Coordinates of C-alpha atoms in Angstrom, one line a residue:
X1 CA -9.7 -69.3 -1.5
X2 CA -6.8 -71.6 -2.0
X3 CA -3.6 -70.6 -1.0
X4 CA -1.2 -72.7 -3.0
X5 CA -1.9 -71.2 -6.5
X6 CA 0.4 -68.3 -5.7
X7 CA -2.2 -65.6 -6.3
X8 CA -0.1 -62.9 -4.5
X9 CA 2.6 -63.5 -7.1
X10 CA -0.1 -63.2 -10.1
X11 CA -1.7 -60.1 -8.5
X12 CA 1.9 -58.3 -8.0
X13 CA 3.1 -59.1 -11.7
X14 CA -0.5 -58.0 -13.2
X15 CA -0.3 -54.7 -10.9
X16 CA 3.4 -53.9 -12.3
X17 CA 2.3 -54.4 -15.9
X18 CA -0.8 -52.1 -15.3
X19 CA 1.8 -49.5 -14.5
X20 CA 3.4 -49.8 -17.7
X21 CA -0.7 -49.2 -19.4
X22 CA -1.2 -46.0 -17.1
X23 CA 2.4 -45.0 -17.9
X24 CA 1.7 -45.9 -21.6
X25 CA -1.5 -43.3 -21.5
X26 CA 0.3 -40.6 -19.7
X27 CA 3.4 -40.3 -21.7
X28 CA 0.4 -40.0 -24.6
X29 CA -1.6 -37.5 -22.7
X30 CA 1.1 -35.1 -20.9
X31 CA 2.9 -33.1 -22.6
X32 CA 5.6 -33.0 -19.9
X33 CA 6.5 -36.3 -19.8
X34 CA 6.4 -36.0 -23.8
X35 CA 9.0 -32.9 -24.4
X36 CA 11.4 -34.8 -21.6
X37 CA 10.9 -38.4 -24.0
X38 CA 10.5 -39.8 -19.9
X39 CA 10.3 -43.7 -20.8
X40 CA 7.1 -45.7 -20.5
X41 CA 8.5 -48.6 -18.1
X42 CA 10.2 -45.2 -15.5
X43 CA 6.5 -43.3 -15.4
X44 CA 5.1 -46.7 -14.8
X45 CA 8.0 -47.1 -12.0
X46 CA 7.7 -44.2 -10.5
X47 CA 4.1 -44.8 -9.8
X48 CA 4.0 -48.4 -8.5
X49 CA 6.7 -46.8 -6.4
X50 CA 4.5 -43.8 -4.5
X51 CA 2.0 -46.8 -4.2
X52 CA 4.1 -48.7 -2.2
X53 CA 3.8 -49.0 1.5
X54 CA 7.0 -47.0 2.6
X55 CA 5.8 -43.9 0.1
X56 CA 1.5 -43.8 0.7
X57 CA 1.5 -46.1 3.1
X58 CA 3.3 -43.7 5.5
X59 CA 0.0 -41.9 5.3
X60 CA -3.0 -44.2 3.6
X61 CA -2.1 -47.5 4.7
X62 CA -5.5 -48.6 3.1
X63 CA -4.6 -47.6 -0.2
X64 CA -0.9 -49.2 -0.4
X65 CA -0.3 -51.7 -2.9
X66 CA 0.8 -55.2 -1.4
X67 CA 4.4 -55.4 -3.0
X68 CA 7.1 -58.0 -1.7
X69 CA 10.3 -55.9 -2.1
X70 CA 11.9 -58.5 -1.7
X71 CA 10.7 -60.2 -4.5
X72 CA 10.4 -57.3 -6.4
X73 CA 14.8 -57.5 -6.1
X74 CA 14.1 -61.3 -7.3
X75 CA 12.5 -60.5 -10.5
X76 CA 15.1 -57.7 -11.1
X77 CA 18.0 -60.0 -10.7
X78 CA 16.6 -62.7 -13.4
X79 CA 15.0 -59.9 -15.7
X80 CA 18.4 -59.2 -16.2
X81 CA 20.1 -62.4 -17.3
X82 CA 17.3 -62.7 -19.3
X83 CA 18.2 -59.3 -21.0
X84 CA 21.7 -60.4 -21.8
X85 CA 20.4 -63.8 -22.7
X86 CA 18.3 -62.7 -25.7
X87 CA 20.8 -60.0 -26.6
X88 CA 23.9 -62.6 -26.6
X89 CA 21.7 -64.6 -29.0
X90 CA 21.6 -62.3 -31.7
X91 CA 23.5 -62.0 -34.6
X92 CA 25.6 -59.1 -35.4
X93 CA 24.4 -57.3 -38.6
X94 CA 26.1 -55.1 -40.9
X95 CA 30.0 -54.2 -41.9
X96 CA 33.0 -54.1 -39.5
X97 CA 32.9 -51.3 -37.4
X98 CA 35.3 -48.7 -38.1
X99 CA 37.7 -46.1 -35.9
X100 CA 35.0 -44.2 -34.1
X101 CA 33.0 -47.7 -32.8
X102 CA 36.7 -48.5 -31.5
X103 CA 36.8 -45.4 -29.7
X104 CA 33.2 -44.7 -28.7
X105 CA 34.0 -48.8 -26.8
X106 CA 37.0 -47.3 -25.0
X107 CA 35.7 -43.8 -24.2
X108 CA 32.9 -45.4 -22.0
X109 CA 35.1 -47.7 -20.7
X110 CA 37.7 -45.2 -19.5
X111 CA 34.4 -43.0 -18.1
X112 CA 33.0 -46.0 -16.5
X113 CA 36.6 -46.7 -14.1
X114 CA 36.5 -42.7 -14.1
X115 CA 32.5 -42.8 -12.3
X116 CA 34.6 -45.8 -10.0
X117 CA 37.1 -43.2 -9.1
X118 CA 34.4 -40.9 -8.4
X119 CA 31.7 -42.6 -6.5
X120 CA 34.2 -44.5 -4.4
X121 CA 36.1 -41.5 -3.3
X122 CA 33.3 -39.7 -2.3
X123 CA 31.7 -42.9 -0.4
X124 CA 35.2 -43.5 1.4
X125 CA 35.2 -39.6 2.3
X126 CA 31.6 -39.7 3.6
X127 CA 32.4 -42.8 5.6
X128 CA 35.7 -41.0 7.4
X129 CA 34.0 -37.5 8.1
X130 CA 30.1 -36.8 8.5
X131 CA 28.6 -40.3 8.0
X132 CA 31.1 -42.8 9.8
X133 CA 28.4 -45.8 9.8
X134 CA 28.7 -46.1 6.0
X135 CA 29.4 -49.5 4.3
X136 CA 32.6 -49.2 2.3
X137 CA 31.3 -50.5 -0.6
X138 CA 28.5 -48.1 -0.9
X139 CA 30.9 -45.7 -3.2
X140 CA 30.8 -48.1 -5.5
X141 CA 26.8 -48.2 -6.1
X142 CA 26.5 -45.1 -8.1
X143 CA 28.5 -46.2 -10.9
X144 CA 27.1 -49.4 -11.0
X145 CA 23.8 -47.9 -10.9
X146 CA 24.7 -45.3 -14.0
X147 CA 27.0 -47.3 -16.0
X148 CA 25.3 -50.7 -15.3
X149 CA 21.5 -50.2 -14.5
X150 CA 19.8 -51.4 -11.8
X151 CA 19.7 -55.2 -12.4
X152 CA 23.5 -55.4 -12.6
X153 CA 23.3 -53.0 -9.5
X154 CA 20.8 -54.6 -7.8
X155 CA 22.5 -58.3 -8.3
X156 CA 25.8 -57.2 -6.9
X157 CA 24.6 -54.8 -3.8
X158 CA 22.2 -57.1 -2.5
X159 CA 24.9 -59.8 -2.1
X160 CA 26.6 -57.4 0.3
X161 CA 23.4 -57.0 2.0
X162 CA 23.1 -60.9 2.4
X163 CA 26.6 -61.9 2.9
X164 CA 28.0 -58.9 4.6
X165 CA 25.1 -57.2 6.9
X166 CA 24.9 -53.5 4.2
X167 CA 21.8 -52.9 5.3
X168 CA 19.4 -51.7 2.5
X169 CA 22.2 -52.1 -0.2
X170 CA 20.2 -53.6 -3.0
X171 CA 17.6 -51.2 -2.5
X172 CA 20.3 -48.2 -2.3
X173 CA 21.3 -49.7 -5.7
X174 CA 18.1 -49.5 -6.9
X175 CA 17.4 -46.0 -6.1
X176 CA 20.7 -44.8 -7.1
X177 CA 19.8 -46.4 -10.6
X178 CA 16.9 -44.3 -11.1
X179 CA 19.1 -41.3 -10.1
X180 CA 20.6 -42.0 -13.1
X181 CA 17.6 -42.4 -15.3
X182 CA 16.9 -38.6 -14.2
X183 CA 20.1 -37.1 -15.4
X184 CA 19.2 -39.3 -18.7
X185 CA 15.5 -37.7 -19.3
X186 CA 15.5 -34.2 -17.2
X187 CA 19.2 -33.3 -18.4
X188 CA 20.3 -35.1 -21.6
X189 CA 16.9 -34.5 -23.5
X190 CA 17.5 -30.4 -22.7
X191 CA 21.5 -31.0 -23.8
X192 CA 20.0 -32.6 -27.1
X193 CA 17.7 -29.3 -27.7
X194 CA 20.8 -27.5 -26.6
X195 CA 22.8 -29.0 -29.4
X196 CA 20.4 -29.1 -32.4
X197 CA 20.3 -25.4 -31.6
X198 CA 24.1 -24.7 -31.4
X199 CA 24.2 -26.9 -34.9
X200 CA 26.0 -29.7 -33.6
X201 CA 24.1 -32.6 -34.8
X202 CA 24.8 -33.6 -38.4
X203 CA 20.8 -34.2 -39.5
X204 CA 18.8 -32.6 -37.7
X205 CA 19.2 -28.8 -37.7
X206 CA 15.5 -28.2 -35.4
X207 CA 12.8 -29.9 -33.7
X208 CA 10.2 -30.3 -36.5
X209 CA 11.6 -33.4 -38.1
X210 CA 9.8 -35.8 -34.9
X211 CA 7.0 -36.9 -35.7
X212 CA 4.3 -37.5 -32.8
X213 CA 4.5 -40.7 -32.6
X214 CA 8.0 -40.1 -30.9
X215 CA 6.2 -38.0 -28.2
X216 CA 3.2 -39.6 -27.7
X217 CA 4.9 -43.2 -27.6
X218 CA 2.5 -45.0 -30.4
X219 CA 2.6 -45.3 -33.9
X220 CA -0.4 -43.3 -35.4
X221 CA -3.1 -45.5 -37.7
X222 CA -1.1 -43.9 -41.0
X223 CA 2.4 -44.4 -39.8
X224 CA 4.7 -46.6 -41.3
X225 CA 5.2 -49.3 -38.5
X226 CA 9.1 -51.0 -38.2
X227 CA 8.9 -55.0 -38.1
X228 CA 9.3 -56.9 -35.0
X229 CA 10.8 -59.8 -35.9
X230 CA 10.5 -62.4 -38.3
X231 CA 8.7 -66.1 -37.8
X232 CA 11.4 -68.9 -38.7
X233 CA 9.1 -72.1 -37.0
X234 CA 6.4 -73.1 -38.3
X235 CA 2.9 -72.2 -36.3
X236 CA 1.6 -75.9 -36.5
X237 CA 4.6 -77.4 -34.6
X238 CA 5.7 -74.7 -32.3
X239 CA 5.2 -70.6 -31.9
X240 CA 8.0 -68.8 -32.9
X241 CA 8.4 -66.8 -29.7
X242 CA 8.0 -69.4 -27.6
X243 CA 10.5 -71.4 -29.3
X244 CA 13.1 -67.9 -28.8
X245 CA 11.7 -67.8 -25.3
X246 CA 12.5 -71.4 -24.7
X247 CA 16.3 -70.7 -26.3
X248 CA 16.9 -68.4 -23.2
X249 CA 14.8 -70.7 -20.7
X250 CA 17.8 -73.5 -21.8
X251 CA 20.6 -70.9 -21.5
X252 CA 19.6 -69.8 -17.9
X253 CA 19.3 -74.0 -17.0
X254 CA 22.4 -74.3 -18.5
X255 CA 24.5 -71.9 -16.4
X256 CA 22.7 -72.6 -13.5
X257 CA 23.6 -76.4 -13.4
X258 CA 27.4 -75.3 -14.2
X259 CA 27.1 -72.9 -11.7
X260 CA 25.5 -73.4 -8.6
X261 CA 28.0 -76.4 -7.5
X262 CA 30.7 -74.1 -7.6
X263 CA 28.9 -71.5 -5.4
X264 CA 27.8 -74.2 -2.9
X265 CA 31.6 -75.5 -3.0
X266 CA 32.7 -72.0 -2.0
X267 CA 30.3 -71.2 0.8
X268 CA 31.1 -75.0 2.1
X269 CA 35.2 -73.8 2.4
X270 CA 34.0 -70.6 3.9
X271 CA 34.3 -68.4 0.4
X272 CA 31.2 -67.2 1.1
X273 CA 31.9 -63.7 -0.2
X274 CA 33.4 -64.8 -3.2
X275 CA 30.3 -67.0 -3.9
X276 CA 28.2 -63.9 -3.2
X277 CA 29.9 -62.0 -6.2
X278 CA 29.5 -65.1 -8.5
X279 CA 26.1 -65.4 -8.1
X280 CA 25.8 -61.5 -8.4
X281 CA 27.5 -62.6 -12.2
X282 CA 25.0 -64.6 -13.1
X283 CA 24.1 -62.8 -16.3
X284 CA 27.7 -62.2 -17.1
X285 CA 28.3 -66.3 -17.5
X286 CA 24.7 -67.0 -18.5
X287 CA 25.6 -64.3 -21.4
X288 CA 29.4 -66.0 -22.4
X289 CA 27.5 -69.9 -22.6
X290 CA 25.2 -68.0 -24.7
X291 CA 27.4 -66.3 -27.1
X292 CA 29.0 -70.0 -27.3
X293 CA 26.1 -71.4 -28.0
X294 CA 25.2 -69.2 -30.7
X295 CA 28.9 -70.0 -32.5
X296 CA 27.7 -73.4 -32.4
X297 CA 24.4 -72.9 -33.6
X298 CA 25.5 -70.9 -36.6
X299 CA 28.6 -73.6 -37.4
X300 CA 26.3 -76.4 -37.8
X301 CA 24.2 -74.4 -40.3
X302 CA 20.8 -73.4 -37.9
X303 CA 21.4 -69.7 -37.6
X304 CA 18.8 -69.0 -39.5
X305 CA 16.1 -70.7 -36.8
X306 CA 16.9 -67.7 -34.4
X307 CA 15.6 -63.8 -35.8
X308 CA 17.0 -61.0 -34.1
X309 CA 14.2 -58.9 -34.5
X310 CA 12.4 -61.5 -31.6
X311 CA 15.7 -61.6 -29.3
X312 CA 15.6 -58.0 -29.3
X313 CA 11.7 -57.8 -28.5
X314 CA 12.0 -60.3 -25.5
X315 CA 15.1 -58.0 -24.1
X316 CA 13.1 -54.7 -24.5
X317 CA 10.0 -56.6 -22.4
X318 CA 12.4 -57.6 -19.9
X319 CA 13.9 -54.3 -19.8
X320 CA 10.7 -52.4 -19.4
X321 CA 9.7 -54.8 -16.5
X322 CA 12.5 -55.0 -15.2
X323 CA 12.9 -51.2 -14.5
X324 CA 8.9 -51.0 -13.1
X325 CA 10.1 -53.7 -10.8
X326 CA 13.4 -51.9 -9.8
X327 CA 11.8 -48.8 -9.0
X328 CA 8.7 -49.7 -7.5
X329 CA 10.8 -51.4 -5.2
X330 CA 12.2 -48.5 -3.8
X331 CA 12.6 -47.3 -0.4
X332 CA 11.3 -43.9 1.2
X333 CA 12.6 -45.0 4.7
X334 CA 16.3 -46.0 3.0
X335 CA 16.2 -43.1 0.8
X336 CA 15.9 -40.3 4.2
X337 CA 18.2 -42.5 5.9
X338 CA 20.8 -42.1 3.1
X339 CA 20.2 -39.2 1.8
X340 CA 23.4 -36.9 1.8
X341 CA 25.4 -40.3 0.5
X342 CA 23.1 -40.9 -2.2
X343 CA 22.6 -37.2 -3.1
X344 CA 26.7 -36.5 -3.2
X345 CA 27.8 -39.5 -4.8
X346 CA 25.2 -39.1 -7.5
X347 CA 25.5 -35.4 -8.2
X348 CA 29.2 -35.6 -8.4
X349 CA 29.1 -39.0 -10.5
X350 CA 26.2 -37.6 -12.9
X351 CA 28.4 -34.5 -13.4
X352 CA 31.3 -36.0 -14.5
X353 CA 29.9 -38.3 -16.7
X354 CA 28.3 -34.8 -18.3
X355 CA 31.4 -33.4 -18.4
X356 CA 34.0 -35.9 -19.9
X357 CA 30.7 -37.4 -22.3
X358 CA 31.2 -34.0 -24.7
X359 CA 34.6 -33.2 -23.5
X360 CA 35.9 -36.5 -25.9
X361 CA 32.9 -35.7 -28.0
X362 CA 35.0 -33.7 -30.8
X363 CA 38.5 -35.3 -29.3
X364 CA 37.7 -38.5 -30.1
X365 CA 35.3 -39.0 -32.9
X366 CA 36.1 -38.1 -36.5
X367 CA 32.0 -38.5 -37.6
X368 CA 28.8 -37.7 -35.6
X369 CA 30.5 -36.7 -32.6
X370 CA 27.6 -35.0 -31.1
X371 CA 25.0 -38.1 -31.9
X372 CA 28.2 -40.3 -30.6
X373 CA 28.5 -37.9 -27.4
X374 CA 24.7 -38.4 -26.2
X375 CA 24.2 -41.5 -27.1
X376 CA 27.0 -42.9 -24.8
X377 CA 26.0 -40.4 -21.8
X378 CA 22.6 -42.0 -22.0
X379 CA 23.9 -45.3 -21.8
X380 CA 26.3 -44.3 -18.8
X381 CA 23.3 -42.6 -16.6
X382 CA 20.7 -45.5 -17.9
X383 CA 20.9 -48.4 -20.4
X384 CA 21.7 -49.2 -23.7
X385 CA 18.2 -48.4 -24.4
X386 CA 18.0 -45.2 -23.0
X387 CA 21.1 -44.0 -25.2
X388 CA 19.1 -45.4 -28.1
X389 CA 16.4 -43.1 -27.0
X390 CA 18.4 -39.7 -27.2
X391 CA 20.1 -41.0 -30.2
X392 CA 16.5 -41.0 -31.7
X393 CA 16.2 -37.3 -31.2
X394 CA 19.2 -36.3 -33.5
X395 CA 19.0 -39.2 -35.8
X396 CA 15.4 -40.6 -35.6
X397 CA 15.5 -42.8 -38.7
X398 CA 18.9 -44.2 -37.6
X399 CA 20.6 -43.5 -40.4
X400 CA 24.1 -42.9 -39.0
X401 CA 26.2 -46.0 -38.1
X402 CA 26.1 -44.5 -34.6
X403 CA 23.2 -47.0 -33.0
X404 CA 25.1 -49.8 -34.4
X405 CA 28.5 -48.9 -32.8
X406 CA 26.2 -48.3 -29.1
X407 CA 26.0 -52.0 -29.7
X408 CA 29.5 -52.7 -30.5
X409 CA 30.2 -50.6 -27.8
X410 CA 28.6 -52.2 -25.2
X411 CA 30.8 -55.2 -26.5
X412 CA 34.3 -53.6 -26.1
X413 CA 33.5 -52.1 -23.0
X414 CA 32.7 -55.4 -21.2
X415 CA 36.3 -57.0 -20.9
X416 CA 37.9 -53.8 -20.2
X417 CA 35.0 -52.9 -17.7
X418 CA 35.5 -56.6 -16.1
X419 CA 38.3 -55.5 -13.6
X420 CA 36.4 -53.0 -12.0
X421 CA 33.2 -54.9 -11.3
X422 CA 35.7 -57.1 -9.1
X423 CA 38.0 -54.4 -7.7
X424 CA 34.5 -52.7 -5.9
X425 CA 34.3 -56.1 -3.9
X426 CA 38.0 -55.8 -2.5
X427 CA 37.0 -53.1 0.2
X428 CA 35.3 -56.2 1.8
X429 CA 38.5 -57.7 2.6
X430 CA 38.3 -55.1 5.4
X431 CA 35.0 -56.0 6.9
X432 CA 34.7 -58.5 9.6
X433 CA 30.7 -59.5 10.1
X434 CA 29.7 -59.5 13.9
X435 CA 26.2 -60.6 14.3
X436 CA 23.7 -58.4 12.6
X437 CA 26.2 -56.0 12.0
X438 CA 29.7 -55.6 10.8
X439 CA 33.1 -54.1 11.7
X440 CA 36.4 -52.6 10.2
X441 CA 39.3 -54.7 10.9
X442 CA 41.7 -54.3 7.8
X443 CA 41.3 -50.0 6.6
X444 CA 44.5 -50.3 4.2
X445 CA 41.9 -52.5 1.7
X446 CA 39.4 -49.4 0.9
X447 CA 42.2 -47.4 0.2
X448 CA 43.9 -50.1 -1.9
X449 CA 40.5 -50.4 -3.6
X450 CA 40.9 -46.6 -4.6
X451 CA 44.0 -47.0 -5.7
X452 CA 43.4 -50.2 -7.7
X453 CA 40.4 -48.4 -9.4
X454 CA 42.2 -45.3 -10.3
X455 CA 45.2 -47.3 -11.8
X456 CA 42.7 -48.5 -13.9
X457 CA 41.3 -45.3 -15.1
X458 CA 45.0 -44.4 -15.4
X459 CA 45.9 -47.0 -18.0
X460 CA 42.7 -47.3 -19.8
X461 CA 43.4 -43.2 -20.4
X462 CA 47.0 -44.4 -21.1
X463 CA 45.9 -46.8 -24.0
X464 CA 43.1 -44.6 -25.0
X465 CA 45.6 -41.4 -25.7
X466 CA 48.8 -44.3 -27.0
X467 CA 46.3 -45.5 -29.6
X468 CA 45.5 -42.1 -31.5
X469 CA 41.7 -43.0 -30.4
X470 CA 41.8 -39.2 -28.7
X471 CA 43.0 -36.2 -29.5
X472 CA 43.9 -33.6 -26.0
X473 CA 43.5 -30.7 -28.3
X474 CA 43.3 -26.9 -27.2
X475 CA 41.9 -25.3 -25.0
X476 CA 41.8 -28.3 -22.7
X477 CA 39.1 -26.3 -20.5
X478 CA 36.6 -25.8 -23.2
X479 CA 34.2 -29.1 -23.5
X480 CA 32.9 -28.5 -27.1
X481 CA 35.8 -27.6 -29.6
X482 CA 34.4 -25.9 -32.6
X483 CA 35.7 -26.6 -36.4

């Protein structure tokens, strides 16, 4: 057979997607997976991952699945700027956001720099009593892996792994990304049964208003089916997906050629680091040239050739693959090794991020606080998406304005998130690389990380409480204040 038609790549991608089909069928057929709402694309995940050569092929080499991790990490780092891509090229829709999409933008914002404070605590800790060989960036991970998801996480940790000898890093981000997905499915779906019980959601006051299809994953023969998208080219000159597809395949040249000098300018003066965390911010330029882009489109009058529905349906593919990918690539061997780390860092970050979610619940928001509250835990432990997906269970028709703020929120928090994305890389100032390995030669920059990072929680609480956007009322202990 030839071996210069990349068949290994073709085989891998075509295995991955068959994941998502056998996920597909089992979220329809178990009723488990069903009452949790477990996503499609993290069933699908979870198996590619046992069926990778560090989980069965520990003990059936014959029947392990030929993954390249590796490339596995590849895919995962462009999936991702091609989420942002199709997203940044939408449109907003509807009225000005009011007080509540304000605060719901700052409230994850201040919880994000909070799960920073957390996480890289614990990870300088860790690395100063029972696990002194640990990299001091690894605190950072597990809020980038719950507040960002694991593209984002995967981008930035494997850049330490390259330029800075962290050993396994991107594929501790990876894992510590699907730690959050758990405490999205196995403890916010129970919180949202919890809550429709204790009458805290507006709309729904039981269970019986989901219909199947929200269990089972597909839209029954008599359901009312939502529209995709819209077609605005004309079939005989050009498909309209491929035309949106070929929007985002510009975008992603675009950066890249504005780019990539700069990095190779850096690592030529010896800024290699630096050039490591700009290429980990790929998706982060690649989704500014795009918002730009789209001012211009709509200024010269050809808004109306891109349709949000299709942006959105290209990001949801790439999301679902892009989580398969993430897990499968998972480590068994990384995830003994690391173990305690991962297991502290992520219980204590999941908690928080519990707690504080429900604590500004009625604090904060004037309307839907509960539906307000879950969806911006789920998007702290997973994505955007995954927030959309508990939303769904309190407010399945989206009828509240609260899906539409999730958006707006993901907007607000982005700037005022920005800081911390670069403070996590300061604790590298402090590592010298020798070899294959690496040493500590400047200890005062992890600690000046931690400080840096809890300034920031500091004055984002500062402008969150100034600005009326919440409310410390009585008793400070309790986490749900009735009326």
């Amino acid at each position: 057979m030839s071996t210069n038609l990349c068949w290994d790549i073709l085989v891998e991608v075509s295995i991955l997607f068959s994941f998502l089909l056998l996920g597909s069928y089992l979220r329809a057929k178990i009723k488990f997976l069903q009452n949790f709402l477990v996503p499609v694309a993290l069933i699908g995940g979870f198996l590619a991952m046992l069926m990778n050569e560090s989980f069965i092929g520990k003990i059936a080499p014959y029947l392990s699945l030929p993954f390249d991790i590796d490339r596995l990490g590849v895919y995962v780092y462009h999936l991702l700027a091609i989420t942002f891509i199709a997203m940044a090229w939408r449109k907003p829709e509807g009225e000005k956001r009011g007080r509540d999409a304000v605060a719901m933008g700052v409230s994850s914002s201040t919880l994000y720099a909070l799960q920073g404070v957390v996480g890289i605590g614990l990870g300088f800790l860790l690395m100063y009593t029972i696990y002194p060989g640990l990299f001091p960036t690894f605190g950072a991970i597990a809020p980038l892996g719950f507040g960002q998801g694991p593209g984002l996480t995967f981008s930035i940790a494997n850049g330490w792994e390259t330029n800075f000898n962290f050993k396994h890093a991107g594929n501790l981000g990876l894992t510590l990304a699907a730690f959050g997905y758990f405490w999205a499915c196995f403890i916010g779906v129970p919180l949202v049964n919890i809550g429709i019980r204790k009458g805290w959601a507006t709309l729904v006051k039981d269970k019986s208003h989901l219909s199947r299809d929200v269990y089972t994953g597909f839209f029954s023969k008599d359901s009312k089916r939502p529209i995709a998208g819209k077609l605005t080219t004309t079939s005989e000159a050009i498909e309209s997906f491929a035309f949106h597809v070929a929007l985002i395949g510009l975008m992603m040249l675009i950066t890249y050629i504005i780019m990539f000098p700069i990095i190779n300018l850096l690592i030529g003066v010896g800024a290699a680091g630096i050039a490591s965390t700009l290429e980990g911010f790929f998706f982060i330029f690649a989704t500014l040239l795009t918002l730009l882009a789209r001012i211009i489109v709509h200024k010269i009058g050809l808004g109306h050739i891109i349709d949000n529905g299709t942006m959105s349906r290209i990001a949801g593919l790439s999301v679902d693959f892009l989580v398969v990918c993430s897990i499968a690539a998972i480590s068994l061997a990384v995830v003994i090794d690391f173990i305690v780390p991962i297991l502290v860092t992520g219980v204590a970050v999941g908690l928080v991020t519990l707690y504080f979610c429900f604590w500004y619940a009625k604090r904060s928001y004037d309307k839907f606080p509960f539906e307000r509250a879950i969806a911006i835990y789920g998007m702290l432990t997973g994505t955007i998406n995954t927030g959309l997906i508990l939303l769904r269970m309190v407010d399945p028709e989206y009828e509240t304005p609260v899906a539409q703020d999730l958006v707006y929120t993901s907007a607000i928090s982005l700037p005022l998130c920005a800081p911390l994305l670069f403070m996590i890389n300061l604790p590298l100032k402090g590592v010298e690389v020798v070899g294959d390995s690496w040493q500590t030669v400047n200890p005062a920059a992890y600690w000046q990380t931690l400080i840096g990072v809890l300034a920031m929680y500091i004055v984002l609480m500062l402008v969150y409480r100034l600005t009326g956007l919440v409310k410390f009322k009585r008793p400070l202990r309790k986490i749900w204040i009735d009326d």
